Amino acid sequence: MKLFKWIVIGLLALVLLAFIGVAVLLLAVDRGEYKQEIVELVNQHTGRELTIAGDLDISLFPWVGLSIGELSMSNAQGFGDAPFVKAHAANIKVEVLPLLRQELRVDRIELVDVALDLQRNAVGVNNWDDLTTSDNADATSSGGSNSAGADVQNSPIAALAIRGIEISNAQIRWRDAQQLTDALLSSFNLRVGEITLHESFPLNMDFVFRDQTSGLRAVLDLSSDVALDIQQQRYQFDGLEFRASVEGSGFPEKGAAVELNASLLIDLVEQTAAIRSLKGVAMAIPFDGGFMAEQILGTPQVMGELNVGTFVPRDLIAALGAVAPETANKDALSSASAKVMLSATPQAASLELQEVTLDSTTITGKLDARLGDAPSQSIALNIDALNLDDYLPPKSEAGESAATGNAPAEEDALIGLPVDVIKAQDITTNLNVGELVVSGVRVSKLNLPLLVRNGRIDIRDASAELYDGTADLNANVDVNRAPVFATKTHLFGVKIGPLLDDLQGDGLLSGTGDVRLDLRTQGERVSELKSALNGTMALNFRDGQIKGINVAQSLRVAKAKLSGGDADDADAPKATDFSQLSVSARAVNGVLRSDDLDVRSPLLRLTGKGDVDLTRDFVDYKARVLVTDDAVGQGGAAYADLSGLKLSVPIRGHFDDLSADITGAIIGAVKDDFDAKLDDKKDELQDALDEKKDKAAEKAKDKLDQKKEKAEEKAKKKLEDKLKKLLE
């Protein structure tokens, strides 16, 4: 819009300058010294210096005409030494006799090599204000904007005829010290055919636009058939054709091409303007629509419809000179289209998304914006189905390994929230998504209210359905100081197994249950968020499994080792059934403390307590296992001989070590416990054996002593008997 404003200002200034010259000639010029008289009169009325270096030719009848060679006018004081306007040649003639019949007949108007220098200084003063002051005062005294229509309708001009207008190689430069703008419109050519009232005439215009500040360059070409009704103030442009090629930062190296066709009708009495039958192509993207504006001389209101045909976003990204992202789904970014309605005033704007498509996703909704000193936005979007994972980079083992290897460095990486941007926003959003997939997790019927205001991002009473359960979410981020993050999340009746399978690819837990999180943290780095974590969490699941380990089977294997045998259930499923699993934890400065683990099944009772230190990525936990007397459930009677068995299972180590083989870590802990018990049993048996040996040796000695004693008595008696016989 600014570009066309500059064009209009430039043309008006040039035409005004030409007619001022004619008026001066008719009223004040002495034919003997006309050049000097013109210079003095211009200086007297404008304070500017007019230089006429070329020839000047005047005709008075039957045409009042002026032909000027090279001329220039100085700039306003304080705007530099460059001329305000200069031209190589200018020609204009008005027929005298038709003026008496209230008819204006003008011969061909020609302006060659015109250069116009437009400026606004740092305090908002323009370098043409001194030329328009008296005109503005007259306009003000004549009444408000509504009088414009009456003035034209009462115009004494009964007919208008101009044989043509040709402006060749003109240049307009616009510099704005307030907005730091420096723009140049060069190689401006305007060709207008014979102009008469109520009949159309051809118009062709082309020029080159350069924004010296940003480096933007555009080559533009416009043509149309124009019909003027000055009395009714109706201006119609039929067969309007516009072509442009734009180069610069953010545009393709070869330029972005735009072509459009339309018709334009401007009615100043009704204060309306309409663009109809709009159809075009921008960077190979087809579009069509139409626009209507009302109260264009007062507070304009614009309404319209724009339809963007199907295009390939990936191709558009490449055309803009950027590299299209590599996506997990190779078919992502392959199709898009839009159908929107818009309305706008200087105070507000609204965009209705009747149907926007991206690949297989359809979006509807409305975007409202309040403009002015306190801008705000309101966004309501409805999305039928969206798989965000399709648009993420594809997963690769190398990428995952690299991320793991860089983990220590990422601990102190800045999160990098756009704090200033967040503080400047006032946005109310309500997002509804029928089906959503993110990080593998499938969510349906998502309702996400989002408020960004006063340096806070708030999610209030968000809800969704997932895995046969529901979720409620409240969360906020406050960036008015070191960023604060808080959430209250509740999951009800969720099947945790499929959720973990989708999230991790191999969930370690199944069952149906509830999850409650009430957490708060603060910081600008990941390490700070860990160490500042405070709050509570609780899980309660029923009728599920802990996958990856069969506690009962592991106990039986360990018991078999004690007895020197082999377990006969080596093929048992690697899972532990439970009827109930509950645990809660409290986070204090990054350390989670839990002492109420309770896992129950017909065969086992599992309890535990310990710490999870997020600041050191370290687990220090001790579980206790009790085999019940109930020989039913997982494994049944096969484990009846374990009833009453009690074990302590310490789980201790860094996250990386445990996550690499959590099952092995638990089995290793059980084995260590059994090995300790086995060593105790061996010592007990050895002591019993030694005691038994001692008792057997003592008993054998007693028997030997008794036998020896009896033998000695028997020998003694036998000897005594022999002695008696000898003595007899």
XYZ file of C-alpha atoms in Angstrom:
728
model
C 0.000 0.000 0.000
C 2.839 2.415 0.769
C 4.267 1.768 -2.682
C 1.085 2.884 -4.456
C 0.782 5.805 -2.059
C 4.221 7.004 -3.205
C 3.223 6.591 -6.849
C 0.045 8.617 -6.379
C 1.896 11.325 -4.467
C 4.528 11.530 -7.174
C 2.035 11.739 -10.023
C -0.051 14.363 -8.246
C 3.044 16.420 -7.599
C 4.099 16.236 -11.234
C 0.665 17.099 -12.611
C 0.284 19.867 -10.027
C 3.627 21.299 -11.069
C 2.625 21.250 -14.730
C -0.706 22.986 -14.165
C 0.897 25.552 -11.852
C 3.137 26.425 -14.784
C 0.146 26.850 -17.087
C -1.686 29.009 -14.541
C 1.352 31.170 -14.042
C 1.679 31.678 -17.774
C -1.945 32.624 -18.238
C -2.078 35.053 -15.364
C 1.312 36.549 -14.849
C 3.832 36.027 -17.613
C 5.264 38.868 -19.599
C 6.025 37.284 -22.970
C 9.243 39.239 -23.132
C 10.758 37.867 -19.984
C 8.639 34.798 -19.248
C 11.382 32.459 -18.011
C 12.604 34.826 -15.289
C 9.028 35.735 -14.338
C 8.153 32.066 -13.841
C 11.244 31.523 -11.662
C 10.398 34.558 -9.500
C 6.723 33.630 -9.119
C 7.538 30.064 -8.082
C 10.022 31.368 -5.537
C 7.488 33.908 -4.246
C 4.712 31.344 -3.733
C 6.775 28.340 -2.619
C 10.082 29.636 -1.368
C 11.716 27.148 -3.733
C 14.192 27.878 -6.509
C 13.005 26.856 -9.957
C 15.688 26.371 -12.580
C 14.716 26.263 -16.278
C 17.816 25.259 -18.179
C 16.094 24.135 -21.370
C 13.925 25.863 -23.922
C 10.447 27.037 -23.006
C 7.722 27.402 -25.597
C 4.258 28.844 -24.980
C 1.143 28.769 -27.168
C -2.086 30.611 -26.293
C -4.639 29.881 -29.045
C -6.392 27.682 -29.992
C -4.380 25.651 -27.433
C -2.972 27.079 -24.239
C 0.219 25.086 -24.132
C 3.566 24.791 -22.435
C 6.659 22.946 -23.562
C 9.607 23.014 -21.217
C 13.050 21.606 -21.645
C 15.234 20.649 -18.714
C 14.028 22.070 -15.386
C 14.374 21.452 -11.631
C 12.982 22.692 -8.317
C 15.025 22.867 -5.124
C 14.225 20.859 -2.062
C 12.676 22.191 1.113
C 15.032 23.658 3.660
C 16.699 20.989 5.774
C 16.238 18.173 3.235
C 19.556 18.331 1.430
C 20.871 19.808 -1.801
C 19.340 17.261 -4.192
C 16.428 18.752 -6.212
C 12.901 18.048 -5.038
C 11.904 17.436 -8.648
C 13.658 17.596 -11.963
C 12.653 16.695 -15.511
C 14.284 16.474 -18.901
C 11.149 17.662 -20.724
C 7.452 18.358 -20.126
C 4.651 19.134 -22.594
C 1.014 20.022 -21.916
C -1.703 21.823 -23.937
C -5.325 22.740 -23.115
C -7.819 23.765 -25.829
C -9.344 27.195 -25.067
C -12.802 27.283 -26.731
C -14.140 24.034 -25.111
C -13.469 25.623 -21.713
C -16.327 28.024 -22.463
C -18.625 24.997 -22.784
C -17.368 23.567 -19.480
C -15.369 20.989 -21.365
C -11.733 20.177 -20.673
C -9.790 19.016 -23.698
C -6.108 18.334 -23.171
C -3.576 17.386 -25.781
C -1.093 14.629 -25.025
C 0.739 15.149 -21.696
C 4.382 14.146 -21.789
C 6.915 14.023 -18.981
C 10.418 12.695 -19.659
C 13.109 11.658 -17.148
C 11.269 13.048 -14.149
C 12.967 12.515 -10.760
C 11.068 13.179 -7.545
C 12.705 13.157 -4.105
C 10.224 12.548 -1.250
C 11.420 12.682 2.343
C 10.156 12.641 5.920
C 12.509 13.766 8.667
C 12.888 12.402 12.189
C 10.126 14.651 13.595
C 7.586 13.665 10.926
C 7.828 16.700 8.616
C 7.613 15.970 4.871
C 9.541 17.870 2.241
C 6.322 18.716 0.366
C 4.349 20.080 3.338
C 5.244 23.667 2.395
C 3.743 23.144 -1.089
C 0.384 21.862 0.181
C -0.257 24.037 3.241
C -2.562 26.486 1.490
C -4.368 23.671 -0.324
C -5.015 21.862 2.919
C -6.368 25.014 4.524
C -8.786 25.515 1.639
C -9.903 21.914 1.872
C -10.482 22.216 5.586
C -12.580 25.329 5.222
C -14.737 23.689 2.570
C -16.021 20.996 4.953
C -15.472 17.362 5.854
C -14.943 14.280 3.748
C -18.605 14.022 2.762
C -18.303 17.316 0.871
C -15.888 15.746 -1.587
C -18.656 13.849 -3.288
C -20.851 16.939 -3.503
C -18.003 19.022 -4.957
C -17.391 16.540 -7.727
C -21.052 16.015 -8.501
C -21.415 19.824 -8.797
C -18.268 20.046 -10.914
C -18.622 22.469 -13.867
C -16.749 20.017 -16.085
C -19.260 18.612 -18.550
C -16.755 16.692 -20.623
C -13.156 15.579 -20.382
C -10.847 14.567 -23.203
C -7.113 13.912 -22.982
C -5.383 12.573 -26.029
C -2.963 10.615 -23.901
C -0.447 10.685 -21.063
C 3.090 9.432 -21.276
C 5.600 9.501 -18.451
C 8.947 8.022 -19.409
C 11.799 6.880 -17.211
C 10.571 8.589 -14.055
C 12.096 8.050 -10.647
C 10.687 8.515 -7.156
C 12.793 8.113 -4.049
C 11.223 7.850 -0.595
C 13.265 8.258 2.586
C 11.662 8.142 6.025
C 13.939 8.975 8.957
C 11.252 7.877 11.429
C 10.796 4.374 10.007
C 14.397 4.135 8.719
C 13.056 3.496 5.226
C 14.934 4.147 2.008
C 13.029 3.024 -1.093
C 13.514 3.803 -4.754
C 10.961 3.530 -7.551
C 12.847 3.756 -10.830
C 12.364 3.189 -14.564
C 8.768 4.287 -14.080
C 6.829 4.368 -17.324
C 3.167 5.295 -17.642
C 1.273 5.139 -20.912
C -2.381 6.139 -21.023
C -4.499 6.097 -24.209
C -7.042 8.727 -25.192
C -9.150 9.652 -22.168
C -12.824 10.616 -22.411
C -15.547 10.568 -19.766
C -17.774 7.463 -19.599
C -15.581 5.562 -22.040
C -12.778 3.193 -21.215
C -9.186 3.810 -22.194
C -6.035 1.667 -21.914
C -3.459 2.174 -19.166
C -0.016 0.556 -18.947
C 2.497 1.054 -16.190
C 5.797 -0.601 -15.279
C 8.556 0.219 -12.832
C 11.309 -1.211 -10.626
C 11.046 -0.964 -6.860
C 14.034 -1.271 -4.523
C 14.107 -1.229 -0.749
C 17.608 0.058 -0.100
C 17.397 -0.981 3.556
C 16.517 -4.673 3.134
C 17.836 -5.214 -0.379
C 14.391 -6.174 -1.667
C 13.931 -5.643 -5.412
C 10.720 -5.981 -7.410
C 9.962 -5.539 -11.096
C 6.284 -4.724 -11.608
C 4.044 -4.385 -14.629
C 0.391 -3.342 -14.662
C -2.156 -2.894 -17.431
C -5.902 -2.249 -17.465
C -8.833 -0.686 -19.299
C -9.970 2.318 -17.260
C -13.358 4.046 -17.235
C -13.835 7.370 -15.404
C -17.125 8.922 -14.302
C -16.014 12.096 -12.592
C -19.506 13.367 -11.810
C -20.495 10.099 -10.112
C -16.976 9.591 -8.765
C -16.827 6.066 -10.151
C -13.536 4.667 -11.410
C -13.509 1.248 -13.005
C -10.530 -0.896 -13.992
C -11.440 -3.889 -16.164
C -9.089 -6.560 -17.399
C -6.585 -5.562 -14.745
C -3.384 -7.534 -15.187
C -0.555 -7.371 -12.681
C 2.810 -9.084 -12.916
C 5.723 -8.896 -10.520
C 9.029 -10.581 -9.837
C 10.477 -10.135 -6.363
C 14.085 -10.778 -5.348
C 15.924 -10.416 -2.076
C 16.336 -12.021 1.312
C 13.765 -14.747 1.884
C 12.913 -15.052 -1.812
C 14.190 -17.471 -4.458
C 17.483 -16.616 -6.109
C 15.745 -16.324 -9.481
C 12.931 -14.258 -8.024
C 9.372 -14.950 -6.897
C 6.902 -14.506 -9.714
C 3.358 -13.233 -9.136
C 0.651 -12.846 -11.748
C -2.976 -11.860 -11.211
C -6.050 -10.760 -13.126
C -8.984 -8.893 -11.642
C -11.443 -6.048 -12.031
C -11.497 -3.039 -9.708
C -14.355 -0.624 -9.068
C -13.968 2.478 -6.886
C -17.036 4.534 -5.940
C -16.159 7.598 -3.906
C -19.791 8.660 -3.418
C -20.647 5.328 -1.804
C -17.118 5.141 -0.385
C -16.679 1.594 -1.635
C -14.070 -0.324 -3.567
C -14.401 -3.836 -4.919
C -11.935 -6.310 -6.375
C -13.805 -8.954 -8.332
C -12.858 -12.000 -10.378
C -9.448 -12.118 -8.718
C -7.383 -14.953 -10.109
C -3.668 -15.486 -10.168
C -0.551 -17.499 -9.464
C 2.139 -16.692 -6.897
C 5.292 -18.824 -6.944
C 3.411 -21.550 -8.817
C 0.601 -21.476 -6.235
C -2.819 -20.779 -7.785
C -5.343 -18.561 -6.013
C -8.639 -16.786 -6.617
C -11.148 -14.717 -4.669
C -12.580 -11.267 -4.247
C -12.553 -8.305 -1.840
C -14.890 -5.476 -0.868
C -14.047 -2.296 1.032
C -16.471 0.189 2.575
C -16.058 3.672 4.085
C -12.775 4.020 2.215
C -12.646 7.796 2.823
C -13.324 7.444 6.530
C -12.711 4.329 8.614
C -12.280 1.630 5.979
C -13.705 -1.853 6.388
C -12.383 -4.639 4.181
C -14.031 -8.015 3.584
C -12.988 -10.753 1.228
C -12.529 -14.359 0.288
C -9.303 -16.027 -0.811
C -8.976 -19.559 -2.128
C -5.490 -21.041 -2.410
C -5.339 -24.036 -4.724
C -3.464 -27.236 -4.017
C 0.317 -26.889 -3.919
C 3.326 -28.812 -2.589
C 4.769 -27.164 0.562
C 8.045 -29.017 0.129
C 8.456 -27.455 -3.322
C 7.578 -24.011 -1.954
C 10.264 -24.302 0.730
C 12.819 -25.249 -1.911
C 11.675 -22.382 -4.165
C 12.298 -19.937 -1.317
C 15.918 -21.068 -1.253
C 15.625 -23.105 1.934
C 16.246 -26.815 2.428
C 13.064 -28.790 2.934
C 13.230 -30.694 6.232
C 13.767 -34.430 6.201
C 10.673 -35.975 7.754
C 9.901 -39.360 9.271
C 7.069 -39.718 6.778
C 8.467 -39.131 3.304
C 4.992 -38.160 2.080
C 4.710 -35.304 4.593
C 4.565 -31.738 3.227
C 3.330 -33.010 -0.128
C -0.040 -31.229 -0.345
C -1.727 -28.109 1.023
C -4.618 -25.804 0.194
C -6.706 -23.105 1.861
C -10.071 -21.418 1.706
C -10.351 -18.383 3.976
C -12.607 -15.399 4.627
C -11.215 -12.188 6.031
C -12.410 -8.868 7.360
C -10.425 -5.931 8.666
C -10.655 -2.385 9.960
C -7.887 -0.128 11.274
C -8.809 -1.384 14.756
C -9.315 -5.123 14.199
C -8.881 -8.001 11.771
C -10.487 -11.420 11.493
C -9.540 -14.477 9.454
C -11.974 -17.377 9.153
C -10.395 -20.660 8.103
C -13.211 -22.305 6.199
C -10.979 -25.177 5.152
C -7.217 -25.452 5.324
C -5.579 -28.739 4.427
C -2.078 -30.067 5.041
C -1.548 -33.536 3.647
C -4.380 -35.587 5.204
C -5.156 -33.010 7.915
C -8.085 -30.587 7.694
C -8.159 -27.408 9.795
C -11.048 -25.024 10.374
C -11.377 -22.141 12.787
C -11.049 -18.417 13.285
C -8.295 -15.959 14.089
C -9.208 -12.539 15.494
C -6.788 -9.705 16.151
C -7.298 -6.419 17.950
C -4.909 -3.770 16.652
C -3.718 -0.507 18.111
C -1.805 0.366 21.249
C -2.863 -2.808 23.111
C -2.910 -5.548 20.465
C -4.346 -8.969 21.256
C -5.214 -12.141 19.381
C -7.862 -14.809 19.761
C -7.421 -18.163 18.019
C -9.905 -21.047 17.762
C -8.802 -24.061 15.716
C -10.441 -27.384 14.972
C -8.219 -30.138 13.559
C -9.653 -33.462 12.483
C -6.494 -35.591 12.704
C -2.795 -34.773 12.973
C 0.279 -36.973 13.286
C 3.066 -34.666 14.437
C 5.575 -37.516 14.285
C 5.236 -37.490 10.486
C 6.878 -34.045 10.434
C 9.766 -34.821 12.808
C 13.209 -35.925 11.563
C 13.455 -39.681 11.012
C 14.920 -41.709 13.856
C 18.369 -43.147 13.347
C 20.672 -45.190 15.551
C 23.521 -42.821 14.823
C 21.433 -39.856 15.826
C 20.319 -41.492 19.060
C 23.862 -42.498 19.901
C 25.129 -39.002 19.229
C 22.428 -37.543 21.460
C 23.367 -39.933 24.251
C 27.037 -39.101 23.858
C 26.309 -35.390 24.135
C 24.061 -35.758 27.182
C 26.509 -34.219 29.713
C 26.921 -31.139 27.542
C 23.155 -30.836 27.117
C 22.640 -30.778 30.878
C 23.814 -27.169 30.976
C 22.362 -26.141 27.631
C 20.124 -23.083 27.762
C 16.459 -23.802 27.141
C 16.296 -20.536 25.228
C 12.686 -19.437 25.740
C 11.798 -16.295 23.712
C 11.112 -14.322 26.883
C 10.632 -10.904 25.257
C 8.241 -12.340 22.682
C 6.169 -14.110 25.351
C 5.942 -10.952 27.482
C 4.702 -8.936 24.503
C 1.825 -11.299 23.661
C -1.838 -11.304 24.566
C -3.183 -14.463 22.923
C -6.198 -16.561 23.796
C -6.280 -19.939 22.054
C -8.666 -22.852 22.062
C -7.463 -25.916 20.174
C -9.608 -28.971 19.438
C -8.057 -32.039 17.810
C -10.032 -35.142 16.924
C -7.038 -37.494 16.677
C -3.465 -36.568 17.606
C -0.222 -38.558 17.553
C 2.858 -37.079 19.221
C 5.977 -39.045 20.229
C 4.041 -42.175 19.366
C 1.296 -41.461 21.919
C -2.233 -41.496 20.483
C -4.710 -38.949 21.878
C -8.309 -38.274 20.859
C -10.854 -35.535 21.558
C -8.160 -33.134 22.725
C -9.363 -29.781 24.022
C -6.488 -27.417 24.809
C -7.282 -23.896 26.100
C -4.128 -21.751 26.056
C -3.641 -18.215 27.362
C -0.490 -16.129 26.822
C -0.641 -12.889 28.768
C 1.495 -10.803 31.142
C 4.558 -13.003 30.672
C 2.696 -16.247 31.438
C 1.627 -19.226 29.357
C -1.340 -20.975 30.960
C -3.076 -24.212 29.991
C -6.313 -24.379 31.932
C -8.577 -27.421 32.203
C -7.285 -29.169 29.103
C -8.789 -32.597 28.512
C -8.340 -35.595 26.235
C -9.114 -39.267 25.837
C -6.284 -41.776 25.549
C -5.929 -45.542 25.806
C -9.461 -46.158 27.065
C -9.016 -43.493 29.738
C -9.118 -39.740 30.153
C -6.628 -36.991 30.969
C -6.973 -33.601 32.653
C -4.150 -31.085 32.420
C -3.338 -27.743 33.990
C 0.080 -26.221 33.370
C 1.809 -22.867 33.248
C 5.103 -21.210 32.394
C 6.008 -17.877 33.993
C 8.897 -15.950 32.399
C 8.636 -12.781 34.474
C 11.697 -14.034 36.361
C 13.826 -17.160 35.922
C 11.305 -19.355 34.058
C 8.954 -21.293 36.340
C 7.238 -24.458 35.069
C 4.322 -26.117 36.857
C 1.811 -28.834 36.032
C -1.109 -30.681 37.571
C -1.882 -33.709 35.431
C -4.360 -36.504 36.132
C -4.787 -39.682 34.069
C -7.832 -41.816 34.864
C -8.495 -45.407 33.784
C -5.619 -45.436 31.304
C -4.254 -48.714 29.918
C -0.609 -48.117 30.630
C 0.735 -51.032 28.571
C -0.284 -49.786 25.098
C 0.681 -46.241 26.121
C 4.231 -47.305 27.071
C 4.471 -49.530 23.996
C 3.675 -46.552 21.750
C 5.905 -44.195 23.716
C 8.939 -46.452 24.264
C 8.401 -49.332 21.864
C 8.633 -51.868 24.720
C 6.625 -51.014 27.803
C 7.762 -52.614 31.078
C 4.350 -52.261 32.689
C 0.776 -53.125 31.795
C -2.521 -52.682 33.563
C -5.287 -50.133 33.987
C -4.957 -47.302 36.426
C -4.505 -43.689 37.411
C -1.576 -41.278 37.439
C -1.422 -37.980 39.342
C 1.321 -35.387 38.967
C 1.654 -32.114 40.845
C 5.107 -30.752 40.038
C 6.903 -27.437 39.921
C 10.411 -26.454 38.854
C 12.422 -23.409 37.853
C 15.487 -22.613 35.779
C 16.979 -21.790 32.429
C 18.979 -25.010 31.975
C 18.126 -28.704 32.117
C 20.357 -29.221 35.144
C 18.597 -26.360 36.953
C 15.175 -27.827 36.181
C 16.240 -31.165 37.674
C 17.672 -29.715 40.872
C 14.651 -27.415 41.413
C 11.988 -30.109 40.937
C 9.470 -30.230 43.792
C 6.034 -31.766 44.176
C 4.262 -35.096 44.356
C 3.307 -37.957 42.068
C 1.255 -41.114 42.501
C 0.478 -44.223 40.443
C -2.225 -46.796 41.073
C -2.678 -49.709 38.638
C -4.619 -52.940 38.732
C -4.717 -56.278 36.905
C -1.440 -55.976 35.027
C 2.086 -57.226 34.638
C 5.612 -56.082 35.322
C 7.296 -57.207 32.128
C 10.848 -58.412 31.688
C 11.093 -60.366 34.935
C 9.208 -63.313 36.418
C 9.872 -62.897 40.130
C 8.345 -66.287 41.022
C 10.377 -68.122 38.403
C 13.557 -66.298 39.456
C 12.922 -67.362 43.052
C 12.417 -70.980 42.017
C 15.638 -70.988 39.990
C 17.498 -69.577 42.939
C 15.987 -72.151 45.324
C 16.925 -74.969 42.956
C 20.524 -73.816 43.142
C 20.367 -74.092 46.891
C 19.343 -77.709 46.669
C 21.766 -78.514 43.867
C 19.004 -79.217 41.335
C 17.536 -77.542 38.240
C 14.268 -75.598 37.976
C 11.731 -77.216 35.684
C 10.075 -73.927 34.549
C 12.832 -72.281 32.508
C 10.311 -71.478 29.744
C 7.967 -69.534 32.036
C 6.850 -66.087 30.717
C 9.180 -63.218 31.599
C 6.511 -61.246 33.428
C 5.155 -60.866 36.924
C 1.389 -60.652 37.303
C -0.156 -58.310 39.831
C -3.661 -57.542 40.942
C -2.665 -54.169 42.365
C 0.331 -51.850 42.058
C 0.531 -48.513 43.812
C 3.366 -46.146 44.603
C 3.762 -42.468 45.382
C 6.751 -40.157 45.631
C 7.599 -36.696 46.843
C 10.189 -34.609 44.992
C 12.371 -32.281 47.041
C 15.004 -30.318 45.132
C 15.392 -32.971 42.474
C 15.352 -36.039 44.721
C 12.297 -38.320 44.615
C 11.583 -40.176 47.857
C 9.154 -43.100 47.937
C 8.390 -45.473 50.825
C 5.017 -46.984 49.956
C 5.513 -49.329 46.998
C 2.797 -51.983 47.227
C 2.534 -54.709 44.578
C 0.105 -57.556 45.236
C -0.651 -60.829 43.500
C -1.976 -64.177 44.734
C 1.602 -65.450 44.879
C 3.686 -62.434 45.898
C 3.748 -59.298 47.970
C 6.281 -56.658 46.924
C 7.034 -53.558 48.960
C 9.885 -51.079 48.831
C 11.304 -47.694 49.587
C 14.206 -45.540 48.470
C 15.367 -42.523 46.480
C 15.736 -41.514 42.867
C 18.230 -38.632 42.578
C 17.612 -36.780 39.314
C 20.553 -34.458 39.904
C 22.967 -37.433 39.845
C 20.885 -39.791 37.686
C 21.147 -42.338 40.502
C 18.757 -44.877 42.035
C 19.054 -46.181 45.601
C 16.063 -48.414 46.279
C 15.341 -51.567 48.281
C 12.451 -53.859 47.452
C 11.151 -56.618 49.710
C 9.570 -59.790 48.334
C 7.288 -62.137 50.252
C 5.982 -65.404 48.760
C 2.486 -65.963 50.138
C 0.986 -69.204 51.387
C -1.659 -69.084 48.654
C -0.717 -71.641 45.950
C -2.842 -70.103 43.206
C -2.290 -67.504 40.536
C 0.815 -67.209 38.389
C 2.704 -70.533 38.555
C 0.152 -72.110 40.876
C 1.218 -75.067 42.969
C 4.597 -75.249 41.244
C 5.788 -72.571 43.630
C 4.072 -73.831 46.752
C 7.408 -74.937 48.161
C 8.488 -71.271 48.174
C 5.685 -70.157 50.468
C 6.794 -67.969 53.293
C 10.062 -67.042 51.600
C 11.222 -63.462 52.283
C 13.844 -61.590 50.257
C 15.352 -58.100 50.141
C 16.233 -56.848 46.650
C 18.467 -53.751 46.531
C 18.342 -51.774 43.271
C 21.253 -49.379 43.184
C 23.057 -47.695 40.310
C 23.085 -44.973 37.659
C 20.254 -44.590 35.172
C 22.387 -45.625 32.208
C 23.484 -48.847 33.881
C 19.997 -49.759 35.029
C 18.249 -48.754 31.817
C 20.658 -50.909 29.809
C 19.451 -54.066 31.632
C 16.933 -53.355 34.370
C 15.859 -57.007 34.448
C 19.443 -58.182 34.795
C 20.008 -55.699 37.592
C 17.006 -57.007 39.523
C 17.900 -60.668 38.918
C 21.469 -59.913 39.961
C 20.194 -58.392 43.190
C 18.019 -61.473 43.835
C 20.975 -63.769 43.084
C 23.197 -61.827 45.465
C 20.556 -62.201 48.156
C 20.286 -65.934 47.507
C 24.067 -66.316 47.378
C 24.294 -64.704 50.775
C 21.621 -67.026 52.102
C 23.398 -70.000 50.455
C 26.658 -69.098 52.156
C 24.836 -68.860 55.468
C 23.257 -72.284 54.857
C 26.598 -73.831 53.973
C 28.122 -72.537 57.212
C 25.152 -73.875 59.145
C 25.468 -77.337 57.578
C 29.224 -77.419 58.146
C 28.760 -76.563 61.805
C 26.153 -79.304 62.142
C 28.430 -81.823 60.433
C 31.369 -80.924 62.626
C 29.196 -81.296 65.686
C 27.938 -84.666 64.502
C 31.493 -85.844 63.832
C 32.580 -84.802 67.289
C 29.683 -86.648 68.881
C 30.369 -89.807 66.799
C 34.067 -89.769 67.685
C 33.282 -89.347 71.358
C 30.748 -92.170 71.263
C 33.211 -94.467 69.445
C 35.861 -93.720 72.006
C 33.461 -94.517 74.821
C 32.592 -97.858 73.212
C 36.267 -98.637 72.666
C 37.099 -97.795 76.247
C 34.251 -100.026 77.435
C 35.405 -102.908 75.222
C 38.980 -102.462 76.398
C 37.900 -102.415 79.963
C 35.842 -105.598 79.520
C 38.729 -107.324 77.713
C 41.091 -106.386 80.463
C 38.701 -107.703 83.109
C 38.177 -110.922 81.136
C 41.968 -111.427 80.709
C 42.534 -110.679 84.347
C 39.920 -113.232 85.421
C 41.317 -115.862 83.047
C 44.817 -115.270 84.461
C 43.501 -115.573 87.977
C 41.826 -118.872 87.079
C 45.052 -120.299 85.668
C 46.990 -119.269 88.789
C 44.459 -120.970 91.017
C 44.823 -124.241 89.087
C 48.599 -124.149 89.415
C 48.413 -123.569 93.127
C 46.034 -126.412 93.611
